[in-house]
GROMACS .gro file of C-alpha atoms in nm:
model
  299
    1MET     CA    1 -15.771  10.619   1.078
    2HIS     CA    2 -15.936  10.285   1.153
    3ARG     CA    3 -15.766  10.073   1.416
    4LEU     CA    4 -15.631   9.747   1.277
    5PRO     CA    5 -15.799   9.430   1.405
    6PRO     CA    6 -15.598   9.195   1.628
    7LEU     CA    7 -15.356   8.986   1.426
    8ARG     CA    8 -15.500   8.673   1.589
    9LEU     CA    9 -15.836   8.734   1.422
   10LEU     CA   10 -15.675   8.794   1.083
   11SER     CA   11 -15.474   8.474   1.122
   12VAL     CA   12 -15.789   8.271   1.195
   13PHE     CA   13 -15.966   8.428   0.896
   14GLU     CA   14 -15.676   8.349   0.661
   15THR     CA   15 -15.644   7.993   0.796
   16VAL     CA   16 -16.014   7.922   0.737
   17GLN     CA   17 -15.984   8.025   0.373
   18ARG     CA   18 -15.657   7.839   0.318
   19ALA     CA   19 -15.776   7.521   0.492
   20GLY     CA   20 -16.108   7.524   0.311
   21SER     CA   21 -16.345   7.523   0.609
   22ALA     CA   22 -16.383   7.639   0.969
   23LYS     CA   23 -16.362   7.277   1.086
   24ALA     CA   24 -16.032   7.219   0.907
   25ALA     CA   25 -15.896   7.548   1.040
   26ALA     CA   26 -15.992   7.454   1.397
   27ALA     CA   27 -15.798   7.128   1.363
   28GLU     CA   28 -15.495   7.308   1.220
   29LEU     CA   29 -15.500   7.576   1.492
   30ASN     CA   30 -15.575   7.318   1.763
   31VAL     CA   31 -15.880   7.508   1.891
   32SER     CA   32 -16.252   7.434   1.902
   33LEU     CA   33 -16.485   7.501   1.611
   34SER     CA   34 -16.680   7.747   1.825
   35ALA     CA   35 -16.358   7.941   1.893
   36VAL     CA   36 -16.302   7.978   1.518
   37SER     CA   37 -16.662   8.090   1.462
   38GLN     CA   38 -16.632   8.340   1.747
   39ALA     CA   39 -16.308   8.482   1.603
   40LEU     CA   40 -16.472   8.530   1.262
   41LYS     CA   41 -16.768   8.707   1.423
   42GLN     CA   42 -16.534   8.934   1.622
   43LEU     CA   43 -16.345   9.021   1.304
   44GLU     CA   44 -16.671   9.103   1.123
   45ASP     CA   45 -16.776   9.324   1.414
   46HIS     CA   46 -16.439   9.502   1.400
   47VAL     CA   47 -16.448   9.577   1.027
   48GLY     CA   48 -16.821   9.650   1.030
   49ALA     CA   49 -16.916   9.415   0.746
   50ALA     CA   50 -17.003   9.051   0.685
   51LEU     CA   51 -16.698   8.863   0.555
   52VAL     CA   52 -16.850   8.517   0.516
   53ASP     CA   53 -17.161   8.434   0.314
   54ARG     CA   54 -17.327   8.181   0.542
   55SER     CA   55 -17.621   8.127   0.306
   56THR     CA   56 -17.414   7.901   0.081
   57ARG     CA   57 -17.287   7.549   0.145
   58PRO     CA   58 -16.995   7.543   0.180
   59ALA     CA   59 -16.979   7.901   0.298
   60GLY     CA   60 -16.803   8.145   0.066
   61LEU     CA   61 -16.671   8.496   0.100
   62THR     CA   62 -16.863   8.818   0.056
   63GLU     CA   63 -16.718   9.100  -0.152
   64ALA     CA   64 -16.577   9.251   0.169
   65GLY     CA   65 -16.428   8.914   0.259
   66HIS     CA   66 -16.246   8.891  -0.074
   67ILE     CA   67 -16.102   9.240  -0.026
   68LEU     CA   68 -15.975   9.159   0.323
   69LEU     CA   69 -15.836   8.817   0.225
   70LYS     CA   70 -15.636   8.971  -0.060
   71ALA     CA   71 -15.484   9.227   0.177
   72VAL     CA   72 -15.406   8.968   0.446
   73THR     CA   73 -15.241   8.718   0.210
   74GLU     CA   74 -15.039   8.981   0.024
   75ASN     CA   75 -14.901   9.129   0.346
   76ARG     CA   76 -14.830   8.785   0.495
   77GLU     CA   77 -14.635   8.693   0.183
   78ARG     CA   78 -14.437   9.018   0.197
   79LEU     CA   79 -14.355   8.964   0.564
   80THR     CA   80 -14.255   8.600   0.504
   81GLY     CA   81 -14.034   8.703   0.216
   82ALA     CA   82 -13.868   8.973   0.423
   83LEU     CA   83 -13.794   8.729   0.706
   84ASP     CA   84 -13.648   8.479   0.458
   85ASP     CA   85 -13.426   8.752   0.313
   86ILE     CA   86 -13.304   8.841   0.662
   87ARG     CA   87 -13.228   8.476   0.744
   88ALA     CA   88 -13.034   8.444   0.419
   89LEU     CA   89 -12.823   8.745   0.512
   90THR     CA   90 -12.747   8.620   0.863
   91ASP     CA   91 -12.704   8.250   0.781
   92PRO     CA   92 -12.607   8.209   0.415
   93GLY     CA   93 -12.464   7.858   0.459
   94GLY     CA   94 -12.619   7.525   0.542
   95ALA     CA   95 -12.800   7.252   0.356
   96SER     CA   96 -13.140   7.422   0.343
   97VAL     CA   97 -13.337   7.555   0.049
   98THR     CA   98 -13.638   7.786   0.045
   99LEU     CA   99 -13.891   7.703  -0.225
  100ALA     CA  100 -14.189   7.927  -0.310
  101CYS     CA  101 -14.509   7.816  -0.483
  102THR     CA  102 -14.884   7.867  -0.472
  103ILE     CA  103 -15.096   7.709  -0.199
  104GLY     CA  104 -15.265   7.474  -0.445
  105PHE     CA  105 -14.938   7.350  -0.596
  106ALA     CA  106 -14.785   7.298  -0.252
  107THR     CA  107 -15.088   7.112  -0.118
  108TYR     CA  108 -15.159   6.880  -0.408
  109TRP     CA  109 -14.832   6.831  -0.598
  110LEU     CA  110 -14.527   6.926  -0.393
  111MET     CA  111 -14.599   6.810  -0.037
  112PRO     CA  112 -14.699   6.452  -0.131
  113ARG     CA  113 -14.359   6.416  -0.302
  114LEU     CA  114 -14.133   6.574  -0.040
  115GLU     CA  115 -14.130   6.259   0.174
  116ALA     CA  116 -13.967   6.070  -0.113
  117PHE     CA  117 -13.719   6.354  -0.157
  118TYR     CA  118 -13.613   6.334   0.207
  119LEU     CA  119 -13.556   5.960   0.171
  120ASP     CA  120 -13.311   6.034  -0.111
  121HIS     CA  121 -13.160   6.345   0.053
  122PRO     CA  122 -13.201   6.327   0.432
  123ASP     CA  123 -12.940   6.599   0.485
  124VAL     CA  124 -13.131   6.867   0.289
  125ALA     CA  125 -13.413   7.073   0.441
  126VAL     CA  126 -13.671   7.225   0.203
  127ASN     CA  127 -13.855   7.523   0.349
  128VAL     CA  128 -14.183   7.573   0.160
  129GLN     CA  129 -14.316   7.927   0.126
  130THR     CA  130 -14.672   7.950  -0.012
  131THR     CA  131 -14.843   8.237  -0.192
  132GLN     CA  132 -15.208   8.295  -0.278
  133GLN     CA  133 -15.127   8.405  -0.632
  134GLU     CA  134 -14.819   8.373  -0.852
  135VAL     CA  135 -14.476   8.375  -0.685
  136PRO     CA  136 -14.333   8.730  -0.697
  137ARG     CA  137 -13.989   8.822  -0.823
  138LEU     CA  138 -13.723   8.624  -0.637
  139GLY     CA  139 -13.511   8.787  -0.367
  140PRO     CA  140 -13.202   8.658  -0.186
  141GLY     CA  141 -13.412   8.465   0.069
  142THR     CA  142 -13.588   8.239  -0.184
  143ASP     CA  143 -13.387   7.984  -0.382
  144ILE     CA  144 -13.652   7.827  -0.605
  145ALA     CA  145 -13.988   7.936  -0.743
  146MET     CA  146 -14.240   7.691  -0.887
  147ARG     CA  147 -14.434   7.887  -1.148
  148TYR     CA  148 -14.706   7.832  -1.405
  149GLY     CA  149 -14.654   8.026  -1.726
  150ASP     CA  150 -14.463   8.051  -2.051
  151GLY     CA  151 -14.120   8.022  -1.886
  152ARG     CA  152 -14.005   8.371  -1.981
  153TRP     CA  153 -13.874   8.492  -1.645
  154ASP     CA  154 -13.541   8.664  -1.598
  155ASP     CA  155 -13.490   8.631  -1.220
  156GLY     CA  156 -13.352   8.276  -1.238
  157THR     CA  157 -13.262   7.972  -1.446
  158VAL     CA  158 -13.588   7.826  -1.581
  159GLU     CA  159 -13.638   7.448  -1.599
  160LEU     CA  160 -13.953   7.285  -1.744
  161LEU     CA  161 -14.128   7.051  -1.500
  162PHE     CA  162 -14.436   6.935  -1.688
  163GLN     CA  163 -14.710   7.045  -1.927
  164GLU     CA  164 -15.046   7.116  -1.769
  165HIS     CA  165 -15.358   6.916  -1.850
  166VAL     CA  166 -15.711   7.040  -1.782
  167GLU     CA  167 -16.012   6.807  -1.767
  168PRO     CA  168 -16.347   6.839  -1.585
  169VAL     CA  169 -16.360   6.602  -1.288
  170CYS     CA  170 -16.598   6.519  -1.005
  171ALA     CA  171 -16.649   6.270  -0.725
  172PRO     CA  172 -16.783   5.924  -0.824
  173SER     CA  173 -17.076   5.985  -0.590
  174TYR     CA  174 -17.176   6.295  -0.786
  175VAL     CA  175 -17.194   6.102  -1.114
  176ARG     CA  176 -17.406   5.834  -0.948
  177ARG     CA  177 -17.640   6.095  -0.804
  178LEU     CA  178 -17.690   6.254  -1.145
  179MET     CA  179 -17.763   5.918  -1.305
  180GLU     CA  180 -18.009   5.821  -1.034
  181THR     CA  181 -18.206   6.143  -1.082
  182GLY     CA  182 -18.199   6.121  -1.460
  183GLY     CA  183 -17.979   6.427  -1.491
  184SER     CA  184 -17.671   6.483  -1.703
  185LEU     CA  185 -17.337   6.654  -1.662
  186GLY     CA  186 -17.466   6.926  -1.893
  187SER     CA  187 -17.699   7.039  -1.613
  188ALA     CA  188 -17.453   6.984  -1.330
  189PHE     CA  189 -17.337   7.236  -1.074
  190LEU     CA  190 -17.004   7.377  -1.188
  191ILE     CA  191 -16.738   7.464  -0.932
  192HIS     CA  192 -16.574   7.795  -1.026
  193VAL     CA  193 -16.246   7.944  -0.905
  194GLU     CA  194 -16.243   8.322  -0.924
  195THR     CA  195 -15.899   8.459  -1.005
  196ASN     CA  196 -15.760   8.766  -1.178
  197ASP     CA  197 -15.484   8.560  -1.339
  198ARG     CA  198 -15.585   8.523  -1.704
  199ARG     CA  199 -15.349   8.230  -1.757
  200TRP     CA  200 -15.580   8.008  -1.554
  201ILE     CA  201 -15.864   7.872  -1.763
  202SER     CA  202 -16.219   7.945  -1.645
  203TRP     CA  203 -16.530   7.743  -1.718
  204PRO     CA  204 -16.657   7.984  -1.987
  205GLU     CA  205 -16.319   7.972  -2.161
  206TYR     CA  206 -16.302   7.593  -2.137
  207LEU     CA  207 -16.654   7.550  -2.277
  208THR     CA  208 -16.578   7.787  -2.565
  209ARG     CA  209 -16.243   7.629  -2.655
  210THR     CA  210 -16.383   7.275  -2.650
  211GLY     CA  211 -16.706   7.360  -2.830
  212GLN     CA  212 -16.932   7.267  -2.539
  213LYS     CA  213 -17.266   7.420  -2.454
  214ALA     CA  214 -17.260   7.653  -2.157
  215ALA     CA  215 -17.544   7.473  -1.979
  216GLY     CA  216 -17.490   7.470  -1.607
  217SER     CA  217 -17.228   7.745  -1.607
  218ALA     CA  218 -17.464   7.998  -1.452
  219LYS     CA  219 -17.530   7.789  -1.143
  220GLY     CA  220 -17.280   7.640  -0.908
  221LEU     CA  221 -17.026   7.724  -0.641
  222ARG     CA  222 -16.756   7.991  -0.648
  223PHE     CA  223 -16.429   7.990  -0.453
  224SER     CA  224 -16.122   8.209  -0.425
  225ASN     CA  225 -15.866   7.927  -0.462
  226TYR     CA  226 -15.824   7.574  -0.594
  227VAL     CA  227 -15.778   7.417  -0.250
  228GLN     CA  228 -16.135   7.507  -0.154
  229ALA     CA  229 -16.267   7.409  -0.497
  230SER     CA  230 -16.100   7.067  -0.477
  231GLN     CA  231 -16.250   7.001  -0.135
  232ALA     CA  232 -16.595   7.088  -0.271
  233ALA     CA  233 -16.547   6.849  -0.564
  234LEU     CA  234 -16.422   6.570  -0.335
  235SER     CA  235 -16.731   6.622  -0.119
  236GLY     CA  236 -16.955   6.569  -0.421
  237HIS     CA  237 -17.083   6.925  -0.463
  238GLY     CA  238 -17.027   6.954  -0.837
  239VAL     CA  239 -16.785   6.939  -1.131
  240MET     CA  240 -16.458   7.135  -1.132
  241LEU     CA  241 -16.189   7.194  -1.390
  242GLY     CA  242 -15.921   6.949  -1.284
  243TRP     CA  243 -15.562   7.059  -1.338
  244ARG     CA  244 -15.288   6.796  -1.343
  245SER     CA  245 -15.092   6.984  -1.076
  246ILE     CA  246 -15.391   6.996  -0.840
  247THR     CA  247 -15.624   6.702  -0.904
  248GLY     CA  248 -15.389   6.460  -1.086
  249ASP     CA  249 -15.310   6.251  -0.779
  250GLN     CA  250 -15.677   6.241  -0.676
  251VAL     CA  251 -15.776   6.113  -1.019
  252ASP     CA  252 -15.502   5.847  -1.004
  253LYS     CA  253 -15.644   5.731  -0.669
  254GLY     CA  254 -16.003   5.729  -0.796
  255LEU     CA  255 -16.116   5.999  -0.552
  256LEU     CA  256 -16.211   6.213  -0.851
  257ILE     CA  257 -16.300   6.082  -1.196
  258PRO     CA  258 -16.318   6.244  -1.542
  259ALA     CA  259 -16.663   6.385  -1.610
  260GLY     CA  260 -16.670   6.269  -1.972
  261LEU     CA  261 -16.585   6.604  -2.130
  262PRO     CA  262 -16.288   6.671  -2.361
  263PRO     CA  263 -15.946   6.742  -2.204
  264LEU     CA  264 -15.764   7.065  -2.283
  265THR     CA  265 -15.390   7.138  -2.293
  266PRO     CA  266 -15.309   7.503  -2.207
  267ASN     CA  267 -15.026   7.692  -2.375
  268ASN     CA  268 -14.853   7.740  -2.039
  269ALA     CA  269 -14.669   7.483  -1.825
  270TYR     CA  270 -14.513   7.440  -1.480
  271HIS     CA  271 -14.149   7.539  -1.434
  272ALA     CA  272 -13.889   7.548  -1.158
  273VAL     CA  273 -13.698   7.876  -1.145
  274LEU     CA  274 -13.358   7.863  -0.971
  275SER     CA  275 -13.291   8.214  -0.843
  276HIS     CA  276 -12.986   8.404  -0.967
  277LYS     CA  277 -12.960   8.540  -0.611
  278SER     CA  278 -12.964   8.199  -0.439
  279ARG     CA  279 -12.702   8.172  -0.164
  280ASN     CA  280 -12.727   7.791  -0.165
  281ARG     CA  281 -12.716   7.731  -0.538
  282ALA     CA  282 -12.549   7.388  -0.528
  283THR     CA  283 -12.810   7.253  -0.286
  284ALA     CA  284 -13.091   7.424  -0.477
  285GLU     CA  285 -12.974   7.253  -0.798
  286VAL     CA  286 -13.005   6.916  -0.622
  287VAL     CA  287 -13.366   6.998  -0.535
  288VAL     CA  288 -13.452   7.119  -0.886
  289ASN     CA  289 -13.300   6.812  -1.051
  290TRP     CA  290 -13.491   6.582  -0.817
  291LEU     CA  291 -13.820   6.764  -0.887
  292LYS     CA  292 -13.760   6.733  -1.262
  293GLU     CA  293 -13.710   6.358  -1.221
  294ALA     CA  294 -14.026   6.330  -1.008
  295ALA     CA  295 -14.228   6.520  -1.269
  296GLY     CA  296 -14.084   6.317  -1.555
  297SER     CA  297 -14.167   5.985  -1.391
  298GLY     CA  298 -14.540   6.052  -1.402
  299GLY     CA  299 -14.543   6.309  -1.123
   0.00000   0.00000   0.00000
């Protein structure tokens, strides 16, 4: 049996992928960039395979890296969920609520709005639990799940937050660069997010459903999550499919702009699911109602 690598190395590896770059991970972990690079190299030596494809800019994951990241995130989520369940059993009272959602939704939609929530409800603490993929079935330690789908879940009371909206977006600098070189968005680099979740629309599906030519779809950048893809788009590396929940605020601020291609409305939407097993249901209802108001007011 292979000896497991030190948890410290796995934590650094997961942080790099979640933060979007080694530099961002170093800042989050409060260590030097060289320390992060050294930890990644040590992890690669331990597993006996390259995990990071350093030939691309920004660097992506190799096939081995994707396999390891999936295992690390899934086990971290299971451990976090177990600890939350234990805390709920030992301290069922109090004005705190645990909310679970994907990393992308937490980063780009939820966290920018929590400050306003705390101004309205300073006595309520919202503990945010992030997952790489969809939030799993709710246990006693999680009060609310923010999910994208058709709303047909039976582990809680489902409340519609907002309909999704998908539109290709890119940085203003990328449009200017294309114009200066005589290019067009039809020949642009496309930023892809590789996911096994068929509810999320891919570039080939978008191009087919909107009747666009597939020019440019074969070349571009590929990432394992929308946080990394958004950072690449903001840095001017190409055009990504902008989802309201992820890039909506950036478009409102002018950091990303529509790329001039037709918008698409998916069949699925974002919902808040209030767990049937919640031990703080009254407080959780306050949070859900506030989130519905925030989403309805243009959020």
